[in-house]
Amino acid sequence: MNFLAKRYYFKMTSARFILIAALCSVGYNYIFLSKLFADTGICISLLTGVLLFLLFVLAYSLLFVKYAAKYLAGFFIIANSAALYFMQAYNIAIDKIMMLNVFQTDTGEVGGLLGGEMALFFIVFCLFPLFLLYKTEIIYAPLKRELLTRLKMMGVAGFLSALILLPFSSRLDTFVQEHKRLLYHLMPSNYIDSTLSAIKIMHKHHDFKVLDKKAKINRYWKNNGRKNLFIVVVGESARAANFSLTGYKRDTNKELKPFAAEMMIFPKADACGTSTAVSVPCLFSPYGREDFVPGSASYTENVLDVLAYNGYQVLWRENNSSCKGNCNRIPTEIFCQNGKCHDKPMHADIKEKARTMGNRAVIVLHQHGSHGPDYFNRYPEEFEIYTPICKDEVLRNCTLLQIRNTYDNSIAYTSHVMADLLKNLQQLEDEYNIVVIYTSDHGESLGEEDTYLHSAIYEHAPKYQKEVPFWVWMPDSAVKNLNYDRTCLRRRSQNSVSHDHLFHSLLGLAGIEIPHYNPELDIFAPCRR
Ligand SMILES: [Zn+2]
């Protein structure tokens, strides 16, 4: 190929290469700098830009040694452009939880799939700079002179950095604390630090944590001649704000309305995290949000283990990315095959399945729900109720209304799926005491405050990502046979609930009391007769 024929277009000394690379690195940080500008104004952001340039000069003078310089520069171009894409397309910050999602192959968590716009972005921010780098010849001076030049550059950069920082030295700590959330946008420290933290979380050796599963069995129900069937449905990216059962203007839960009289409908629940990798394992763990350690599901037993140990047959049905460690010791059936992964097929044979599971059964259905950005893939065509929809995976290219329409269609489909499940289960009422608990792993941002999808850092996350639906369907037959008080259940659902409650509520429902069981976090406990 002709343009490859000539090896080099540019020739430059290593010093000039370092200066240009430092300047480009500041350029890649335009999101960080513009956020800082919005927070602090022109002076501070300009000074920070200059300071960044000097720090890059310092770092590259050390790192960009002969033979390694171009490879390192190439690495930074690739990594910066990848991080930049997700930050600018979805206003996403990069932290260890985000990287954990990446390593757990939850690519959907991080943002859109490959699209045309992404390709263009990569040509401009990745391939073109890589090509220029390839065509650049770096001239290194003899070792002594090279060393001296580098030392001089580092000296000047260090001196100027100190000059900038000195007047602010007394307030620097407070300043960094106040603007800490912006550091998740500062490259390359954000992705390097997050990657190292995520690797540490995944590979740190932990002794397997066994729960004290020996339970005091509390059969609070009288002998009612029926089997117990408890179903937990873990939704995906469903946010409380868009559920009409709890006040959303659009009738997104229309199909569930006929079941409302037999439901506990909580106004909202606080999710344990803003991403699947945190929330799904946390939901089943004995630890609440404050004490839950991301990554711990791989070495800690959960409520399903306790149920299985105490005579319940447990089954996990997976239609999402994975069970996130919850089903490691539990029979699991995987459904999602075609990428669209509609949720209805997951319970098509639920009656037959339940009948193979003995007198006490717990089934978890892990839905694909409303996973973005391709909300339009989350429902069959006939559920295109609200139009116009957004068919672009780069959500910024759609209007907020289009995004909301598409998302609401996915919620309406989830309502249909759940209503269909409940209808199926109604046919089992003569044989079983049935309870269905539905919640979502986390919520979703639909462009509010220029934020999309989820996985925001919990402390700074918008409420849309943290507030999820939570409802329980306990038909009158189960209320009667399991000895509950309907009025009390209804009253209880007016109070607050969070993901912290699931572990204890499931155990309470099953009549299994282990040392970890806390009746105060059992939503059913106060309503037993
Ligand atoms: Zn999720």
Short mmCIF file of C-alpha atoms in Angstrom, two decimals, residues 56 78-79 113 147 185-186 196 219-220 238 246-247 259 311 325 333 346 378-379 396 448 501 503:
data_model
loop_
_atom_site.label_atom_id
_atom_site.label_comp_id
_atom_site.label_asym_id
_atom_site.label_seq_id
_atom_site.Cartn_x
_atom_site.Cartn_y
_atom_site.Cartn_z
CA PHE A 56 2.21 14.66 31.86
CA ILE A 78 -6.27 3.27 22.58
CA ALA A 79 -7.23 3.32 26.26
CA LEU A 113 -22.79 -1.78 21.54
CA LEU A 147 19.37 11.89 30.28
CA HIS A 185 -13.22 11.58 34.61
CA LEU A 186 -9.49 12.28 34.77
CA LEU A 196 -6.10 -2.23 39.40
CA ARG A 219 -43.76 -23.06 60.79
CA TYR A 220 -46.03 -20.15 61.51
CA ALA A 238 -36.50 -0.91 35.84
CA THR A 246 -46.88 3.78 42.07
CA GLY A 247 -48.08 6.89 40.32
CA PHE A 259 -53.69 -8.18 40.56
CA GLY A 311 -35.23 -28.33 52.65
CA GLY A 325 -22.26 -15.72 41.88
CA GLU A 333 -31.06 -22.86 33.63
CA MET A 346 -38.56 -17.93 31.07
CA ARG A 378 -36.35 -5.51 24.96
CA TYR A 379 -39.92 -6.06 23.76
CA ARG A 396 -27.86 11.23 22.65
CA GLU A 448 -32.07 13.57 32.92
CA HIS A 501 -34.98 -6.62 53.14
CA PHE A 503 -32.61 -11.84 52.49
#
